[in-house]
CSV table of C-alpha atoms in Angstrom, one decimal:
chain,number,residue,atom,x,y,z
A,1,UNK,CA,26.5,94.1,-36.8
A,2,UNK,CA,25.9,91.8,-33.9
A,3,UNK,CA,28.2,89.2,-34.2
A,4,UNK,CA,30.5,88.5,-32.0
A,5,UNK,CA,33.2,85.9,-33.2
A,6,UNK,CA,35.9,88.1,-32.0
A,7,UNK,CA,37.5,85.6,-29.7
A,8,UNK,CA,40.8,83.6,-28.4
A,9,UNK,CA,39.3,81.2,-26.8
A,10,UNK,CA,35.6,79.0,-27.2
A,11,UNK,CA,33.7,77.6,-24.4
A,12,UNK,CA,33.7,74.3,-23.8
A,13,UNK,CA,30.0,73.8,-25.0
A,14,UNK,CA,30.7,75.7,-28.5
A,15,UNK,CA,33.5,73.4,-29.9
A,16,UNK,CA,33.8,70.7,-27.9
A,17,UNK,CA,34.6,69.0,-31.3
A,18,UNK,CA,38.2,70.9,-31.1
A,19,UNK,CA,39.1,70.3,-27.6
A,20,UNK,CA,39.4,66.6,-27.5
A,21,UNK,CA,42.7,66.9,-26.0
A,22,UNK,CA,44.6,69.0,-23.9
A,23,UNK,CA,46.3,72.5,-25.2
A,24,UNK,CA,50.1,72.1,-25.6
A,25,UNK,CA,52.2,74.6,-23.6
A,26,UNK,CA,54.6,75.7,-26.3
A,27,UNK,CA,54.3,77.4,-29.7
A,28,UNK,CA,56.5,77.5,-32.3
A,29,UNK,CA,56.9,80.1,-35.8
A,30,UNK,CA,58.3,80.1,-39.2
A,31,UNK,CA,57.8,82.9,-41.5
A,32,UNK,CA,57.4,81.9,-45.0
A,33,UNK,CA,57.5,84.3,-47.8
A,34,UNK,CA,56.2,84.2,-50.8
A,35,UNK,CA,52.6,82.7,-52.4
A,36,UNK,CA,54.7,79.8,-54.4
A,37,UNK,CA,56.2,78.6,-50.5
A,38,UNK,CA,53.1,79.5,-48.7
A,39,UNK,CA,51.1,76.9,-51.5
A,40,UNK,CA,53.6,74.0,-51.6
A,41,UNK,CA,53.6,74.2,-47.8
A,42,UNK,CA,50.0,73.7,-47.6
A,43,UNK,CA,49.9,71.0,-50.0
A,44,UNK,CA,52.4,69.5,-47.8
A,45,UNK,CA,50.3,69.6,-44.7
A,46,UNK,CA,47.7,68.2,-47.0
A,47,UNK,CA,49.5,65.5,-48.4
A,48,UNK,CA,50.7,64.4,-44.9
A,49,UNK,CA,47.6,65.0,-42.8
A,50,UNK,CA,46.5,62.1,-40.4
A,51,UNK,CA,43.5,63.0,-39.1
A,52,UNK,CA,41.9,66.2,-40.0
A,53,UNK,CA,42.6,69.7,-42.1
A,54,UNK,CA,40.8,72.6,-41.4
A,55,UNK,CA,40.6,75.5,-44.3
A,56,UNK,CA,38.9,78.8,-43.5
A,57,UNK,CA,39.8,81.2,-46.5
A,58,UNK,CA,38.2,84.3,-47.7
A,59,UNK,CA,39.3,83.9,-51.6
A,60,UNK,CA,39.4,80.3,-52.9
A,61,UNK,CA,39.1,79.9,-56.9
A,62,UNK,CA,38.6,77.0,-58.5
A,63,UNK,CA,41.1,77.8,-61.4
A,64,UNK,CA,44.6,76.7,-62.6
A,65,UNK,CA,45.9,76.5,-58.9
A,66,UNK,CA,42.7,75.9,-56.9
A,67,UNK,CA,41.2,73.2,-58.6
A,68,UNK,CA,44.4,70.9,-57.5
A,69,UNK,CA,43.8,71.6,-54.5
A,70,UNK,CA,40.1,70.8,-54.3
A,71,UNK,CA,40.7,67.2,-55.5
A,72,UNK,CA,43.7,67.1,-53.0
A,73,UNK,CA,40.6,67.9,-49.9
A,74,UNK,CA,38.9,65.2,-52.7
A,75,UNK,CA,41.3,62.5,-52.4
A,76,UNK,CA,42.4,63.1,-48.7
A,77,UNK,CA,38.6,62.7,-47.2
A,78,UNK,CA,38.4,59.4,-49.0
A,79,UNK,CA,40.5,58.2,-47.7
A,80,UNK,CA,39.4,58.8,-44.6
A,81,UNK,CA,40.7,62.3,-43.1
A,82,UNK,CA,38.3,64.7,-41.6
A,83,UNK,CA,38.2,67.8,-44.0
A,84,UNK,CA,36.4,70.9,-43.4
A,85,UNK,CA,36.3,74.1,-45.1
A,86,UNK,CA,35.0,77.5,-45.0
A,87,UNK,CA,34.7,79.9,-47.7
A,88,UNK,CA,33.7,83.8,-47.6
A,89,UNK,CA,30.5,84.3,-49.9
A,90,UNK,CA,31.8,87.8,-51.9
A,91,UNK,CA,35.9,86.4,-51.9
A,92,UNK,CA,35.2,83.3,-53.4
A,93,UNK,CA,31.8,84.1,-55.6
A,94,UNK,CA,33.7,82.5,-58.8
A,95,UNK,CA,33.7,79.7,-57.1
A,96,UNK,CA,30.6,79.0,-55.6
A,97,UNK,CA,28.8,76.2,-54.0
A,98,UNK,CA,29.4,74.2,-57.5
A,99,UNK,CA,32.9,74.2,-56.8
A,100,UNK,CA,33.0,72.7,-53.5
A,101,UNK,CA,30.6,70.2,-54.2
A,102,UNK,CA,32.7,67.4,-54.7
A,103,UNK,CA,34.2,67.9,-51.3
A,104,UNK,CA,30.8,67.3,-49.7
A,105,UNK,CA,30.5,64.0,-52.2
A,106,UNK,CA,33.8,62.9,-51.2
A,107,UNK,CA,32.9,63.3,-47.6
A,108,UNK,CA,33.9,66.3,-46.1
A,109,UNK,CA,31.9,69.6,-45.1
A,110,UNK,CA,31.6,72.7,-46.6
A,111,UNK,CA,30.0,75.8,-45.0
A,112,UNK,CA,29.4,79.1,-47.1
A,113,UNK,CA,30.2,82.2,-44.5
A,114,UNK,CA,27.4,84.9,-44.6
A,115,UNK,CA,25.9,84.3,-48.1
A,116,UNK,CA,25.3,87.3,-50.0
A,117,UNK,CA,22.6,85.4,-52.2
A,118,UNK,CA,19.0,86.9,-51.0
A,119,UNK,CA,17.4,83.4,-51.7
A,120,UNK,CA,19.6,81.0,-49.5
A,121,UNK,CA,19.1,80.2,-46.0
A,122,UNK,CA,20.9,81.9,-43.7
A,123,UNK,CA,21.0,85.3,-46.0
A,124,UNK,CA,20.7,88.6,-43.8
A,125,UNK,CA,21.1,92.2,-45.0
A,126,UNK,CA,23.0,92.3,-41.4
A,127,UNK,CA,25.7,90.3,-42.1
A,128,UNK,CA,26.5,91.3,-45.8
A,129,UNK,CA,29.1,94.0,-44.4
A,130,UNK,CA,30.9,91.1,-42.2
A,131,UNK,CA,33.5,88.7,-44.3
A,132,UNK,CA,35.4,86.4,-43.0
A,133,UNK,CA,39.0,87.8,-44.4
A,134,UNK,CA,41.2,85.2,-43.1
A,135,UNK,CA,43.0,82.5,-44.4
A,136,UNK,CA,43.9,79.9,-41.9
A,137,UNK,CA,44.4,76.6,-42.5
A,138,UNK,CA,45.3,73.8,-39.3
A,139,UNK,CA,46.3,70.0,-40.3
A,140,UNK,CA,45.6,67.5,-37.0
A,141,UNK,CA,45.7,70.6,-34.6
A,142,UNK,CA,49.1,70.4,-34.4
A,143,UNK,CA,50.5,72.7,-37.6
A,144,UNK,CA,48.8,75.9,-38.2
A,145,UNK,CA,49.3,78.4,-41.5
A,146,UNK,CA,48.3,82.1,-41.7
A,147,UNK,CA,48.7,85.1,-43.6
A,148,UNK,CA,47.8,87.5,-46.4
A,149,UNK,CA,47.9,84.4,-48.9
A,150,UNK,CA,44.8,83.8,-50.8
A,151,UNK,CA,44.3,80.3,-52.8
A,152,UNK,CA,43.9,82.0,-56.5
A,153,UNK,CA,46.3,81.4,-59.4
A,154,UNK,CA,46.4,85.4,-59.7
A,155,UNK,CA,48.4,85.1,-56.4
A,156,UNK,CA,50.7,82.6,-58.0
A,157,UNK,CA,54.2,82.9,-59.3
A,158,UNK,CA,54.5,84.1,-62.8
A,159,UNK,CA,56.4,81.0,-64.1
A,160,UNK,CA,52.7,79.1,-62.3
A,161,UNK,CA,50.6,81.8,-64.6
A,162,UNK,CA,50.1,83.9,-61.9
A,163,UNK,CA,51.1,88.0,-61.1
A,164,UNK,CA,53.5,86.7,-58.2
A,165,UNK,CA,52.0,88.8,-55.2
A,166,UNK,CA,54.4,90.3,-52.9
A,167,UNK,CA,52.9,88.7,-49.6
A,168,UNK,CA,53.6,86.3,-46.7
A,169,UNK,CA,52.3,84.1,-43.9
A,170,UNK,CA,53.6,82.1,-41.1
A,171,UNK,CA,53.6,78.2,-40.4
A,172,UNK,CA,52.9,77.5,-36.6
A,173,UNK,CA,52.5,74.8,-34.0
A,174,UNK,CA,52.1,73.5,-31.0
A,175,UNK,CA,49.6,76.1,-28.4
A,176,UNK,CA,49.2,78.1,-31.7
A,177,UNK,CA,48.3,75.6,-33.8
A,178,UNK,CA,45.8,74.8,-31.0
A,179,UNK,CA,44.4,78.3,-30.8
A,180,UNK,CA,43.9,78.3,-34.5
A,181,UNK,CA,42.0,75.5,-34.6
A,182,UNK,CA,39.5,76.6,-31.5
A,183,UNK,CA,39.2,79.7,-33.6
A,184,UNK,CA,38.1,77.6,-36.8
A,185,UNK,CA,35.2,76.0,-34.8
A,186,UNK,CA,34.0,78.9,-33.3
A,187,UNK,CA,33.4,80.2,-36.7
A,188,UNK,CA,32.3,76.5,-37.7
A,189,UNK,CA,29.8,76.7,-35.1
A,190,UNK,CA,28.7,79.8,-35.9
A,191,UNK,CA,27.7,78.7,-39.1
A,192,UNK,CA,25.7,75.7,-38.0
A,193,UNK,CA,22.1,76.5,-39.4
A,194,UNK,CA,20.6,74.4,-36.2
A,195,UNK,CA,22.1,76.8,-34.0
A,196,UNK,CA,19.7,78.9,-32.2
A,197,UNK,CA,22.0,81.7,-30.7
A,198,UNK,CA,25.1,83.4,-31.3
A,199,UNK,CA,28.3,82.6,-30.0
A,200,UNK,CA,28.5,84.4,-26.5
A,201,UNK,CA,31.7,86.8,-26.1
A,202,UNK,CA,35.0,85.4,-24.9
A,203,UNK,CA,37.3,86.6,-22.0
A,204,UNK,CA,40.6,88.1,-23.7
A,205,UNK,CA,43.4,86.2,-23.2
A,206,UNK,CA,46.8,87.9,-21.6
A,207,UNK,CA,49.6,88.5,-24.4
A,208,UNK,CA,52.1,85.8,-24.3
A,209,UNK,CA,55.3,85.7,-26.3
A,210,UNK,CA,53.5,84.3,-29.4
A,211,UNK,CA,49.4,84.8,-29.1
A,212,UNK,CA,46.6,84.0,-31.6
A,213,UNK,CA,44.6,87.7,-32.2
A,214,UNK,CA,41.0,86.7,-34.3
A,215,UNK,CA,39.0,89.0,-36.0
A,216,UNK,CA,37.3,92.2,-35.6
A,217,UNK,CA,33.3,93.2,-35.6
A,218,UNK,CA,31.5,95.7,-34.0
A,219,UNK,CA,30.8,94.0,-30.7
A,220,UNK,CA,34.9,92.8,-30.5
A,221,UNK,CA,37.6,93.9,-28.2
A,222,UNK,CA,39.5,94.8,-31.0
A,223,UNK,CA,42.4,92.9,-30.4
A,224,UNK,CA,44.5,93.3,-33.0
A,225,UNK,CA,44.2,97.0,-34.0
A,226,UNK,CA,44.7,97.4,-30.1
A,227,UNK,CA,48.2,95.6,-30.2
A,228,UNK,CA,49.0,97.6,-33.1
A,229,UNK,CA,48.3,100.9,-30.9
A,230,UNK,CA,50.1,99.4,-27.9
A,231,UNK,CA,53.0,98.5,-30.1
A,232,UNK,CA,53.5,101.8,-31.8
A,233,UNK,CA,53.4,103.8,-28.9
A,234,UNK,CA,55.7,101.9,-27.2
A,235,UNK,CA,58.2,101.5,-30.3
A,236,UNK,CA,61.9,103.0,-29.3
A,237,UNK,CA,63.7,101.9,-32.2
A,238,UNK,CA,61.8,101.5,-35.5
A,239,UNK,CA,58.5,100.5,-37.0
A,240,UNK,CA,58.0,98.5,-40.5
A,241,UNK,CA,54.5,98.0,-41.6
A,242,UNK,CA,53.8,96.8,-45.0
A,243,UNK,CA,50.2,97.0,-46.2
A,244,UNK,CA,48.0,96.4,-48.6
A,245,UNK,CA,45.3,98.4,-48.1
A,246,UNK,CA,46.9,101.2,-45.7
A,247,UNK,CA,44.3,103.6,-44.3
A,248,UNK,CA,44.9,104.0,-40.2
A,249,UNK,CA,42.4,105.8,-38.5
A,250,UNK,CA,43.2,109.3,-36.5
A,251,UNK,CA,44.0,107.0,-33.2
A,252,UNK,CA,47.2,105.5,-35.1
A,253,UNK,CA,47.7,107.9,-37.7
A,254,UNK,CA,48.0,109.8,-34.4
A,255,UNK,CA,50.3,107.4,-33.4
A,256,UNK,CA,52.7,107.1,-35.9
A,257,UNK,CA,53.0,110.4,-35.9
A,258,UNK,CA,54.5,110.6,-32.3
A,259,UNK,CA,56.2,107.7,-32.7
A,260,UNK,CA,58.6,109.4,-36.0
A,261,UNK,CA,58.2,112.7,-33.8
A,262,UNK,CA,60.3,111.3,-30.9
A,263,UNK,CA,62.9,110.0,-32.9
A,264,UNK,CA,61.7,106.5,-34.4
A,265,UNK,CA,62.2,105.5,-38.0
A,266,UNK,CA,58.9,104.8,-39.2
A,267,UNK,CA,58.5,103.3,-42.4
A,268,UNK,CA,55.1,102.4,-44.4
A,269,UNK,CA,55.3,100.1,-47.7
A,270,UNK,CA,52.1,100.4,-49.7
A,271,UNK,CA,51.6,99.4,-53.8
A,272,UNK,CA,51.7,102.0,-55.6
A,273,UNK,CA,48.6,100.6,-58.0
A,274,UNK,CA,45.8,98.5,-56.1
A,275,UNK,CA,43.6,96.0,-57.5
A,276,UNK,CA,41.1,98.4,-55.4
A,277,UNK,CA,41.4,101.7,-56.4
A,278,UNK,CA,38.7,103.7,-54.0
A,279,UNK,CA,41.2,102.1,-51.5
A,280,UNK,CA,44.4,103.6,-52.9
A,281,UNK,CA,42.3,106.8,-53.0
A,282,UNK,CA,41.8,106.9,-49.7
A,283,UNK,CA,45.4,105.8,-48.7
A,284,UNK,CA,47.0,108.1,-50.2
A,285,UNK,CA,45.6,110.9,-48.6
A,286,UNK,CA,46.8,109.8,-45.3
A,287,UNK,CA,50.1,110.4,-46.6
A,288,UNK,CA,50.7,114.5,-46.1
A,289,UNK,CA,49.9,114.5,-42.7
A,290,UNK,CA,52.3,111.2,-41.8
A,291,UNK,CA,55.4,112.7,-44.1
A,292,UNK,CA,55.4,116.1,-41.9
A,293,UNK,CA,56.0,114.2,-38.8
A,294,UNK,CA,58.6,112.4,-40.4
A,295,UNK,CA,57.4,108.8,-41.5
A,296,UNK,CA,58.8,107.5,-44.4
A,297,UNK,CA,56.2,106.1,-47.0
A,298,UNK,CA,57.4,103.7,-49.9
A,299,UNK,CA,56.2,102.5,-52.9
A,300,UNK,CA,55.9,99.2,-53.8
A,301,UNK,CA,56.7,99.5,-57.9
A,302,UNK,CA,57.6,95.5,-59.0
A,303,UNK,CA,54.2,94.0,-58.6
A,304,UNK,CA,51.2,94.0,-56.3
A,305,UNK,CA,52.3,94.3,-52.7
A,306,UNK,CA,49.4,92.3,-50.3
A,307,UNK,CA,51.5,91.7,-47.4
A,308,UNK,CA,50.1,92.3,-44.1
A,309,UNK,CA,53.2,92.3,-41.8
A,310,UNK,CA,54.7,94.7,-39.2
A,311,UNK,CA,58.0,94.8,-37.3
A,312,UNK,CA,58.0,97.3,-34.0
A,313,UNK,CA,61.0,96.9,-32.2
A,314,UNK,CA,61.4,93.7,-31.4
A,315,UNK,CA,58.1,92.3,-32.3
A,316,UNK,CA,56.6,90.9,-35.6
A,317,UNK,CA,53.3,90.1,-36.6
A,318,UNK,CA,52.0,88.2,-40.2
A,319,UNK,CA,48.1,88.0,-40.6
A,320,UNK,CA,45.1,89.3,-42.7
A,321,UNK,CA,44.6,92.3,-41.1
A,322,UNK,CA,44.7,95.5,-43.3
A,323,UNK,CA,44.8,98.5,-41.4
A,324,UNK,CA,41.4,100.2,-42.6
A,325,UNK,CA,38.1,100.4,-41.5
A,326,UNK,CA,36.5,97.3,-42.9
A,327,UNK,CA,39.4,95.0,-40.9
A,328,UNK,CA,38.8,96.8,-37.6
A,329,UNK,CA,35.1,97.3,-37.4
A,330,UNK,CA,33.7,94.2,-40.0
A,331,UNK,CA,36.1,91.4,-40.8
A,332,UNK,CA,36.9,88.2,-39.4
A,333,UNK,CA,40.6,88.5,-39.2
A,334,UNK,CA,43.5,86.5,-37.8
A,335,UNK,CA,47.2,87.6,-36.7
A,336,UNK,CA,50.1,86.0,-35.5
A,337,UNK,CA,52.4,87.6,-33.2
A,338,UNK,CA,55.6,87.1,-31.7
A,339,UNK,CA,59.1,88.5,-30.2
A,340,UNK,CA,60.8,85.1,-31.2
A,341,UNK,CA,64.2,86.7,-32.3
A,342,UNK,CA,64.8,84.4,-35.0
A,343,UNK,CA,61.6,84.9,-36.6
A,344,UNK,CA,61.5,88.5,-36.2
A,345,UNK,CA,64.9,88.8,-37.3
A,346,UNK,CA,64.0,86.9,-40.4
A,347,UNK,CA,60.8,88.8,-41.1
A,348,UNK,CA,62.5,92.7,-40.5
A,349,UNK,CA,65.3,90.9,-43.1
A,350,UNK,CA,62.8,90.6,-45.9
A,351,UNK,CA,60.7,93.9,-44.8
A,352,UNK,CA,64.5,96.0,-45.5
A,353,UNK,CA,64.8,93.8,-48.6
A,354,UNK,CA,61.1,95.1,-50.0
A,355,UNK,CA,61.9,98.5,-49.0
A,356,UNK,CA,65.5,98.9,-50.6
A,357,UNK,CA,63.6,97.7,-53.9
A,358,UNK,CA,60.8,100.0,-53.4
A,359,UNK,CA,60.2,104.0,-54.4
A,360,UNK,CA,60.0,106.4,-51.1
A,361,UNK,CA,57.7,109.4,-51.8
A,362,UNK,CA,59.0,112.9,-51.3
């Protein structure tokens, strides 16, 4: 892999299209929990949308809940509003180039992220390993979304047809909102067939009290996996991580383990069946070694658990990122994180909720 999309902040030159004015100074956070919030607050954002919505999102179906919203992007660039969108070629393979095409017709853009069809353009046996895992979505730069939500009626409340996913994202604005958006064009740009190089790397911004952390490749600075580190060795308290797809390697297997050695109450949440089993394999045998050191691991029995959250201390974080292999070293991911009290107070209230209802392992 030699991409390197892994980035906080685009040159001027490389999305000049997202900088036309200047970067607020404040951010602000909501957690929203749930798939049935998470979807009526986009539609929201849709419905109210002045200028411009931006939709980068790894799984998009064009079924009982995803076809809406396609005629929503329909009927909102119209009448006028910029709308682009960015789907992952594996996550959203039901869907397809057919689905989107209407989007294009009604006037918006569409861009397929790394195709894994041998016969298109663009097509490299490189860049088959690389998706783009987020799901981010940014209305007029000024009100940003993300999370572990993916736009599929299987993610959908049960009384919608769907198998009401445990799982949550965050609404932000203001600088974050901002960031978001420069980190949609630098993956827009990226995908521009007339470009002739690849994005060049980006200086790493300092951490703030809320801060935008993008994906992960090869060639990236490994932001977010390098937070979580910093985080959990630091922890004094207690450390809450639900996750989907829970397979740490040694480095923060590592430690965890110190962390629950010296006294802090670590506590993991995974599902106890996965839609991917190889995955829940694998996860599962990271469990011995974390129980002797004293980390509590939970079972999430209800339904499927996709949350990608974490509460150290005082500090949350909602985003895509699983903590495996494919998230560090290959996905385009994005986190937000933040040591607002009233968001991380609200967040580690639902994480005790989930884990009260859920089966520890002995």
């Amino acid at each position: 892999m030699n991409s390197e999309l892994d980035a906080d902040l685009a040159p001027a030159n490389a999305v000049s299209v997202a900088l036309r004015s200047d970067r607020p100074k404040q951010s602000g956070i909501r957690l929203i929990s749930g798939s049935k919030a998470t979807f009526e607050s986009w539609e929201r954002a849709f419905r109210e949308a002045k200028h411009e919505i931006l939709c980068e999102m790894y799984w998009f179906e064009d079924d009982a809940l995803g076809a809406p919203f396609i005629e929503l992007l329909c009927a909102r660039a119209k009448e006028g509003v910029q709308v682009r969108l960015i789907y992952d070629s594996f996550g959203s393979a039901n869907a397809g180039r057919h689905a989107f095409r209407p989007i294009v017709e009604a006037g918006g853009e569409v861009r397929e992220f790394h195709s894994i069809y041998p016969w298109r353009r663009g097509f490299s046996f490189r860049g088959i390993a690389q998706r783009d895992h987020r799901k981010l979505v940014v209305v007029d730069g000024m009100v940003g979304f993300v999370g572990g939500v993916n736009l599929t009626n299987i993610a959908a409340p049960r009384e919608w047809g769907g198998e009401d996913w445990l799982d949550y994202a965050a609404m932000v604005t203001g600088r974050a909102a901002h960031d978001l958006k420069v980190l949609f064009y630098m993956t827009w740009e990226h995908l521009n067939p007339k470009r002739a190089r690849p994005l060049p790397g980006m200086e790493k911004k300092k951490e703030v009290a809320m801060d935008v952390m993008s994906g992960v490749t090869v060639r990236a600075s490994h932001a977010i996996r390098r937070t979580y580190l910093d985080r959990i060795r630091k922890a004094r308290s207690h450390i809450l991580i639900a996750n989907a797809y829970f397979i740490p390697d040694p480095s923060v297997r590592r430690a965890l383990r110190k962390a629950a050695r010296r006294g802090v109450d670590v506590r993991i949440l995974v599902p106890e069946h996965s839609d991917v089993p190889h995955a829940a394999f694998a996860s599962k045998g990271t469990y011995q070694g974390l129980m002797d050191a004293g980390v509590h691991v939970h079972h999430w029995v209800r339904n499927f658990l996709h949350s990608k959250v974490a509460v150290i201390d005082r500090w949350g974080t909602v985003g895509s990122y699983n903590l495996d292999y494919q998230s560090w070293r290959f996905n385009l991911e994005v986190n937000v994180m933040s040591n607002d009290d009233p968001f991380v107070d609200e967040l580690e209230r639902r994480m005790r909720s989930d884990l009260a209802l859920s089966k520890e392992i002995d």
